[in-house]
Amino acid sequence: MKSLLSILAAVLLSACAAPALRGTGDLGLVIERASGSVAVVDNSARAILGRVEGLGDLSHASAVYSRDGRYAYVFGRDGGLTKVDLLERKIAKRILQAGNSIGGAISQDGRLVAAQNYQPGGVKVFDAETLELLADIPAEFGNGKQFSKVVGLADVPGNKFAYALFDAGEIWVADLSTPRAPKLTKFRGIGSQPYDGLVTPDGRHYIAGLFGEDGLALIDLWKPEQGARKILANYGKGAEKLPVFKMPHLRGWAVAGGRAYLPAIGKHEVLVVDTATWQEVGRIPVKGQPVFVMARPDGRQIWVNFAFPDYSQVQVIDTLEQKVVQTLSPGKAVLHMEFTPRGENVWISARDDNRVVVFDTASFAKLAELPAQNPSGIFFTSRAARIGF
Amino acid sequence: MKSLLSILAAVLLSACAAPALRGTGDLGLVIERASGSVAVVDNSARAILGRVEGLGDLSHASAVYSRDGRYAYVFGRDGGLTKVDLLERKIAKRILQAGNSIGGAISQDGRLVAAQNYQPGGVKVFDAETLELLADIPAEFGNGKQFSKVVGLADVPGNKFAYALFDAGEIWVADLSTPRAPKLTKFRGIGSQPYDGLVTPDGRHYIAGLFGEDGLALIDLWKPEQGARKILANYGKGAEKLPVFKMPHLRGWAVAGGRAYLPAIGKHEVLVVDTATWQEVGRIPVKGQPVFVMARPDGRQIWVNFAFPDYSQVQVIDTLEQKVVQTLSPGKAVLHMEFTPRGENVWISARDDNRVVVFDTASFAKLAELPAQNPSGIFFTSRAARIGF
């Protein structure tokens, strides 16, 4: 009898051994590219809560979040799209949606997850709840038999996605108001080989970087009838054709106080651009070739990491003084940085030292070092509430 | 035996009848002022999940959120400070911290909750976890024996709070980096009777409205050594001394695309101000005396509600066209509006019709009507990730 009661008690208790109730606003994840896993983190406690494994090839992986902050959608290099439950710390769903993929986005209303693919070239749109395929938008161009690699996918207001076609030199805006019947607006001849893109924090301007020529392509999404125009005609590898160790990430672009801060290509500079005129208004010397140039949420600081061989340092620009005010050495091979939502801390991944380092952005004090396996991207749930992430 | 097993089963099951696991990123609450309760809402499902009662006098109540989005701190008119657990839908803790209070804020790091009090005049700072009193900062002025009402309390980067002293005509910035030893910076003679204040979304500028004279007091918190200066010298009741049915809420001020949109006082206008120069650059006619003038998160639209007798309508200004493009009638006595984090929907409270109405901000379609008891303020957890809320 006693053992029957024990068994019953054990069964009933295990049935309710659910993860503890908690809010999700301070959670996030760190991509561990070598092991195909993600570390689930808490940015209040500055702690790793656990790991989720089995996400496939996570080189160049990125993540977006469900409206409620419970689920991350992780886009892998191998076309894997994995829905990770941060509370239960397990894979909620996983599909292989393409052969070669490079990131994605979530719609303004949080109901649609879009993946941008190299092979087959195009965008696929999934139901955020079930990962059911709702729309397949091949990036066909020319005679309609060629399909372009898709890059720079970003969500924009109105349940739309904007993205660039590398091989076609086009920018498309897909309106997913009716998810199974996307409406496309195509901007052709925007420049040669767009290789990345971003939308400004207000969702108004879409900008694509060009690999095949100097300059950038800009579309004012509030005035699409004006079409694309070329800005910063000298932005690029330029006449000198300097060696470029790594093309900078446009998604890292910082917009603060009416100015955009851009990584120069090949040069040891951060460019300063007036966002009203899109003219260059300054250049700030930095230690190496910038990769990510990111604004602290209040816009007072810009944090910069670098390509090889300067990739073990990070510099901080004060936007009031317009110069570097701090140089930090978080570890070897800094790949990414993520600010806490209101900017008091920054988390930095140092891949080759297998750690994530947390700094206080006011005092620059090191607050924590967390072990991680070849960490790359860091993504906090607060991204769910932002446009263009 | 059978009944013993049943009892055991019931006990064990009730022990684990915890609320279902869920994310908190899309939760919020609606203040129900007449009944001293809050409705816990889900802005994905557009639904009321439940109610929490016993919060005291909730006229003019407001709320801020813990970093994780699980807890709301509700500031009541009677000096009550209530920590509400949105997941368990119950009061986690409640204290009466003053005799007469008018709102509060949460620090950048989420560890400190500050309440601004009329009686006794000053600011009290509490541990966000336990609500233990950490600092009591009386708003003493003059000969040090008088204490001012405190208004316009806002969090600013660096774990600071900025606020205004109505009776003293001063603005104070309290640095709570060491919570039990606040450091005060006082700006004296900033103008007569500051009645409300706000910090710009980047945390850089603190602005106080003046009841005793026209104009506004501005402090550049990045250059505090410059002191306070007067801007918009004609902003106020003006020479005509129009009847003012309700002083507009400054906290509702919208900053979008380098412009601030301000409720005119007494006039049927929204003022447009260039935030680089703080000069007026336009006026937009609206239907009544504006109370809240709020920007959709992408800055494309400004939503305006009004004082009596126009308080049953809401108007929408398109910032590109700089004019009203839509007039809506959500219900009688519209008191507040809250946008979903990325702006696709807006929730509007209609006090005298006992309902909250949800609109699509692109099509202006009514998406839902939710019953609430004399609803006033609506606050979503996404505020936890924003500066100055």
Coordinates of C-alpha atoms in Angstrom, one line a residue, chain B residues 4-288:
Chain B
L4 CA -7.6 8.4 0.9
L5 CA -6.2 8.1 -2.6
S6 CA -8.6 10.6 -3.9
I7 CA -7.7 13.1 -1.2
L8 CA -4.0 12.6 -1.8
A9 CA -4.5 13.0 -5.6
A10 CA -6.5 16.2 -5.0
V11 CA -3.9 17.6 -2.7
L12 CA -1.1 16.9 -5.0
L13 CA -2.9 18.2 -8.1
S14 CA -4.0 21.4 -6.4
A15 CA -0.4 21.9 -5.3
C16 CA 0.6 22.0 -9.0
A17 CA -2.4 23.8 -10.4
A18 CA -0.1 26.7 -11.1
P19 CA -0.9 29.2 -13.9
A20 CA 0.1 27.9 -17.3
L21 CA 3.6 28.7 -18.4
R22 CA 3.6 31.7 -20.8
G23 CA 5.7 34.6 -22.0
T24 CA 5.0 38.0 -20.6
G25 CA 6.0 40.2 -23.6
D26 CA 2.4 40.8 -24.7
L27 CA 0.8 41.3 -21.4
G28 CA -0.4 44.5 -19.8
L29 CA -3.0 46.0 -17.5
V30 CA -5.9 48.4 -17.6
I31 CA -6.6 50.6 -14.6
E32 CA -10.2 50.3 -13.4
R33 CA -10.3 53.4 -11.3
A34 CA -13.8 53.2 -9.8
S35 CA -13.4 49.7 -8.5
G36 CA -9.7 49.8 -7.4
S37 CA -8.9 46.9 -9.6
V38 CA -6.7 46.2 -12.7
A39 CA -7.6 44.0 -15.6
V40 CA -4.7 41.9 -16.8
V41 CA -4.7 41.8 -20.6
D42 CA -3.1 40.0 -23.5
N43 CA -2.4 42.2 -26.5
S44 CA -1.8 39.2 -28.9
A45 CA -5.2 37.6 -28.1
R46 CA -6.8 41.0 -27.6
A47 CA -8.4 39.6 -24.4
I48 CA -8.8 40.3 -20.7
L49 CA -7.2 37.4 -18.8
G50 CA -8.5 38.3 -15.4
R51 CA -8.7 40.9 -12.6
V52 CA -6.7 41.8 -9.6
E53 CA -8.6 43.7 -6.9
G54 CA -7.8 45.6 -3.7
L55 CA -5.5 48.3 -5.1
G56 CA -7.1 51.2 -3.3
D57 CA -7.7 54.6 -4.9
L58 CA -6.7 54.4 -8.5
S59 CA -7.7 57.8 -9.8
H60 CA -4.8 59.1 -11.9
A61 CA -3.0 55.8 -11.3
S62 CA -0.1 54.7 -13.4
A63 CA 2.2 51.6 -13.7
V64 CA 5.7 50.6 -14.5
Y65 CA 7.2 47.1 -15.0
S66 CA 9.9 44.8 -13.7
R67 CA 12.7 43.9 -16.1
D68 CA 11.2 40.5 -16.7
G69 CA 7.7 41.8 -17.4
R70 CA 6.1 39.6 -14.8
Y71 CA 5.4 42.3 -12.2
A72 CA 3.6 45.7 -12.5
Y73 CA 4.2 48.4 -9.9
V74 CA 1.0 50.4 -9.6
F75 CA 1.1 53.8 -8.1
G76 CA -2.3 54.9 -6.5
R77 CA -3.5 58.3 -5.6
D78 CA -3.7 57.4 -1.9
G79 CA 0.0 56.6 -1.7
G80 CA -0.5 52.9 -2.2
L81 CA 2.3 51.1 -4.1
T82 CA 1.1 47.7 -5.3
K83 CA 3.3 45.0 -6.9
V84 CA 1.0 42.9 -9.1
D85 CA 2.0 39.5 -10.4
L86 CA 0.6 39.3 -13.9
L87 CA 1.2 35.5 -14.2
E88 CA -0.5 34.5 -11.0
R89 CA -2.9 37.5 -11.2
K90 CA -2.6 38.4 -7.6
I91 CA -1.1 41.1 -5.4
A92 CA 2.5 40.1 -4.7
K93 CA 3.1 43.0 -2.2
R94 CA 1.4 46.2 -1.2
I95 CA 2.5 49.1 0.9
L96 CA 1.1 52.5 1.7
Q97 CA 4.1 54.7 1.2
A98 CA 2.7 58.2 1.4
G99 CA -0.6 60.1 2.1
N100 CA -1.0 61.5 -1.4
S101 CA 0.9 60.4 -4.4
I102 CA 1.0 60.9 -8.2
G103 CA 3.0 58.2 -9.9
G104 CA 6.4 56.8 -10.2
A105 CA 9.2 55.3 -12.2
I106 CA 11.6 52.3 -12.3
S107 CA 15.4 52.7 -12.6
Q108 CA 17.3 51.8 -15.7
D109 CA 18.6 48.5 -14.1
G110 CA 15.1 47.6 -12.9
R111 CA 16.2 47.3 -9.3
L112 CA 14.7 50.5 -7.9
V113 CA 11.1 51.8 -7.9
A114 CA 10.6 55.4 -7.1
A115 CA 7.4 57.1 -6.1
Q116 CA 6.7 60.9 -6.3
N117 CA 4.6 62.2 -3.5
Y118 CA 2.6 65.3 -2.8
Q119 CA 2.2 64.6 0.9
P120 CA 4.7 64.3 2.4
G121 CA 6.4 66.1 -0.5
G122 CA 9.4 64.2 -1.9
V123 CA 10.5 61.0 -3.5
K124 CA 10.8 57.6 -1.9
V125 CA 12.9 54.8 -3.5
F126 CA 12.2 51.2 -2.9
D127 CA 13.8 47.8 -3.6
A128 CA 11.9 46.5 -6.6
E129 CA 12.1 42.9 -5.3
T130 CA 10.9 43.5 -1.7
L131 CA 9.5 47.1 -1.7
E132 CA 11.9 47.8 1.2
L133 CA 12.5 51.6 1.6
L134 CA 16.0 52.3 0.5
A135 CA 16.0 56.1 0.2
D136 CA 13.7 58.9 1.4
I137 CA 14.4 62.2 -0.4
P138 CA 12.3 65.0 1.1
A139 CA 11.7 67.9 -1.4
E140 CA 12.8 70.5 1.0
F141 CA 13.3 74.1 -0.2
G142 CA 13.5 77.7 0.9
N143 CA 14.5 77.7 4.6
G144 CA 14.5 73.9 4.5
K145 CA 11.3 73.7 6.5
Q146 CA 9.0 73.6 3.5
F147 CA 8.4 70.5 1.4
S148 CA 7.3 70.7 -2.2
K149 CA 4.9 68.5 -4.1
V150 CA 6.9 66.4 -6.6
V151 CA 5.8 66.0 -10.2
G152 CA 7.1 64.7 -13.6
L153 CA 9.3 61.9 -12.2
A154 CA 11.1 60.1 -15.0
D155 CA 13.9 57.5 -15.1
V156 CA 17.0 58.6 -17.0
P157 CA 20.1 56.6 -18.0
G158 CA 22.7 56.0 -15.2
N159 CA 20.2 54.8 -12.7
K160 CA 19.0 58.4 -12.2
F161 CA 15.6 59.9 -11.7
A162 CA 14.7 63.5 -12.8
Y163 CA 11.7 65.3 -11.3
A164 CA 10.3 68.8 -10.6
L165 CA 9.3 70.5 -7.4
F166 CA 6.0 72.3 -8.0
D167 CA 6.1 74.7 -5.0
A168 CA 9.8 75.4 -5.3
G169 CA 10.2 75.9 -9.0
E170 CA 13.2 73.5 -9.1
I171 CA 14.2 70.4 -11.0
W172 CA 16.3 67.8 -9.3
V173 CA 18.2 64.9 -10.7
A174 CA 18.8 62.1 -8.1
D175 CA 21.7 59.6 -8.9
L176 CA 20.8 56.3 -7.3
S177 CA 23.9 54.4 -8.3
T178 CA 24.4 53.8 -4.6
P179 CA 20.7 53.4 -3.7
R180 CA 21.0 54.2 0.1
A181 CA 23.1 57.3 -0.7
P182 CA 21.4 59.3 -3.4
K183 CA 23.4 62.2 -4.9
L184 CA 21.3 65.2 -5.8
T185 CA 21.9 67.8 -8.5
K186 CA 19.5 70.7 -8.1
F187 CA 18.5 73.2 -10.8
R188 CA 17.0 76.2 -9.1
G189 CA 14.8 79.0 -10.5
I190 CA 13.7 77.0 -13.5
G191 CA 10.3 78.8 -13.7
S192 CA 7.0 79.1 -11.7
Q193 CA 5.1 76.0 -10.7
P194 CA 6.3 73.1 -12.8
Y195 CA 3.2 70.8 -13.0
D196 CA 4.5 67.9 -15.1
G197 CA 7.6 66.7 -16.9
L198 CA 9.0 64.3 -19.4
V199 CA 12.3 62.9 -20.6
T200 CA 12.8 62.5 -24.4
P201 CA 12.9 58.9 -25.7
D202 CA 16.7 59.0 -25.8
G203 CA 16.9 60.1 -22.2
R204 CA 18.8 63.3 -23.1
H205 CA 16.4 66.2 -22.5
Y206 CA 14.2 66.7 -19.4
I207 CA 11.3 69.2 -20.0
A208 CA 8.9 70.6 -17.4
G209 CA 5.7 72.3 -18.1
L210 CA 5.0 75.5 -16.1
F211 CA 1.6 76.3 -14.6
G212 CA 2.6 79.7 -13.1
E213 CA 3.9 81.2 -16.3
D214 CA 4.2 80.6 -20.1
G215 CA 7.0 78.6 -21.6
L216 CA 8.8 75.4 -20.6
A217 CA 11.9 74.6 -18.7
L218 CA 14.5 72.4 -20.6
I219 CA 17.6 70.7 -19.2
D220 CA 20.1 68.9 -21.5
L221 CA 21.1 66.0 -19.2
W222 CA 24.2 65.4 -21.3
K223 CA 25.3 69.0 -20.6
P224 CA 24.0 69.6 -17.0
E225 CA 26.6 72.3 -16.5
Q226 CA 24.6 74.5 -18.9
G227 CA 21.7 74.6 -16.4
A228 CA 18.0 74.9 -17.3
R229 CA 16.8 77.2 -20.1
K230 CA 13.4 78.5 -21.1
I231 CA 12.0 77.3 -24.4
L232 CA 8.8 78.0 -26.3
A233 CA 8.2 81.3 -24.4
N234 CA 4.6 81.5 -25.7
Y235 CA 3.6 78.0 -24.7
G236 CA 0.9 78.2 -22.1
K237 CA -2.4 79.8 -21.3
G238 CA -1.2 82.9 -23.0
A239 CA -2.5 86.5 -23.0
E240 CA -6.0 85.5 -24.0
K241 CA -6.4 83.3 -20.8
L242 CA -8.7 80.8 -22.5
P243 CA -10.6 78.5 -20.3
V244 CA -8.6 75.3 -19.8
F245 CA -10.7 72.3 -19.1
K246 CA -7.8 70.0 -18.3
M247 CA -4.1 70.6 -18.2
P248 CA -2.6 68.4 -20.9
H249 CA -0.3 65.5 -20.0
L250 CA 3.2 66.2 -20.9
R251 CA 4.2 62.5 -20.6
G252 CA 2.1 61.9 -23.7
W253 CA 4.3 64.1 -25.8
A254 CA 5.4 62.6 -29.0
V255 CA 8.8 62.8 -30.5
A256 CA 9.1 61.6 -34.1
G257 CA 11.4 62.3 -37.0
G258 CA 13.3 65.1 -35.2
R259 CA 10.0 66.9 -34.2
A260 CA 8.1 67.0 -31.0
Y261 CA 4.3 67.2 -31.1
L262 CA 2.9 69.1 -28.1
P263 CA -0.7 69.6 -26.9
A264 CA -1.5 73.3 -27.0
I265 CA -2.9 74.6 -23.7
G266 CA -6.5 75.8 -24.1
K267 CA -6.4 75.9 -27.9
H268 CA -7.6 73.4 -30.4
E269 CA -4.1 72.8 -31.8
V270 CA -1.1 70.5 -31.7
L271 CA 2.2 72.4 -31.8
V272 CA 5.1 71.1 -33.8
V273 CA 8.6 71.8 -32.5
D274 CA 12.0 71.1 -34.0
T275 CA 14.0 69.1 -31.4
A276 CA 17.3 70.4 -32.7
T277 CA 16.5 74.0 -32.0
W278 CA 13.4 73.7 -29.7
Q279 CA 11.7 76.3 -31.9
E280 CA 8.1 76.0 -32.9
V281 CA 7.8 75.1 -36.6
G282 CA 4.1 74.5 -37.1
R283 CA 0.6 74.1 -35.7
I284 CA -1.9 71.5 -36.6
P285 CA -5.6 72.3 -36.0
V286 CA -7.5 69.5 -34.1
K287 CA -11.0 69.0 -32.9
G288 CA -10.7 70.0 -29.2

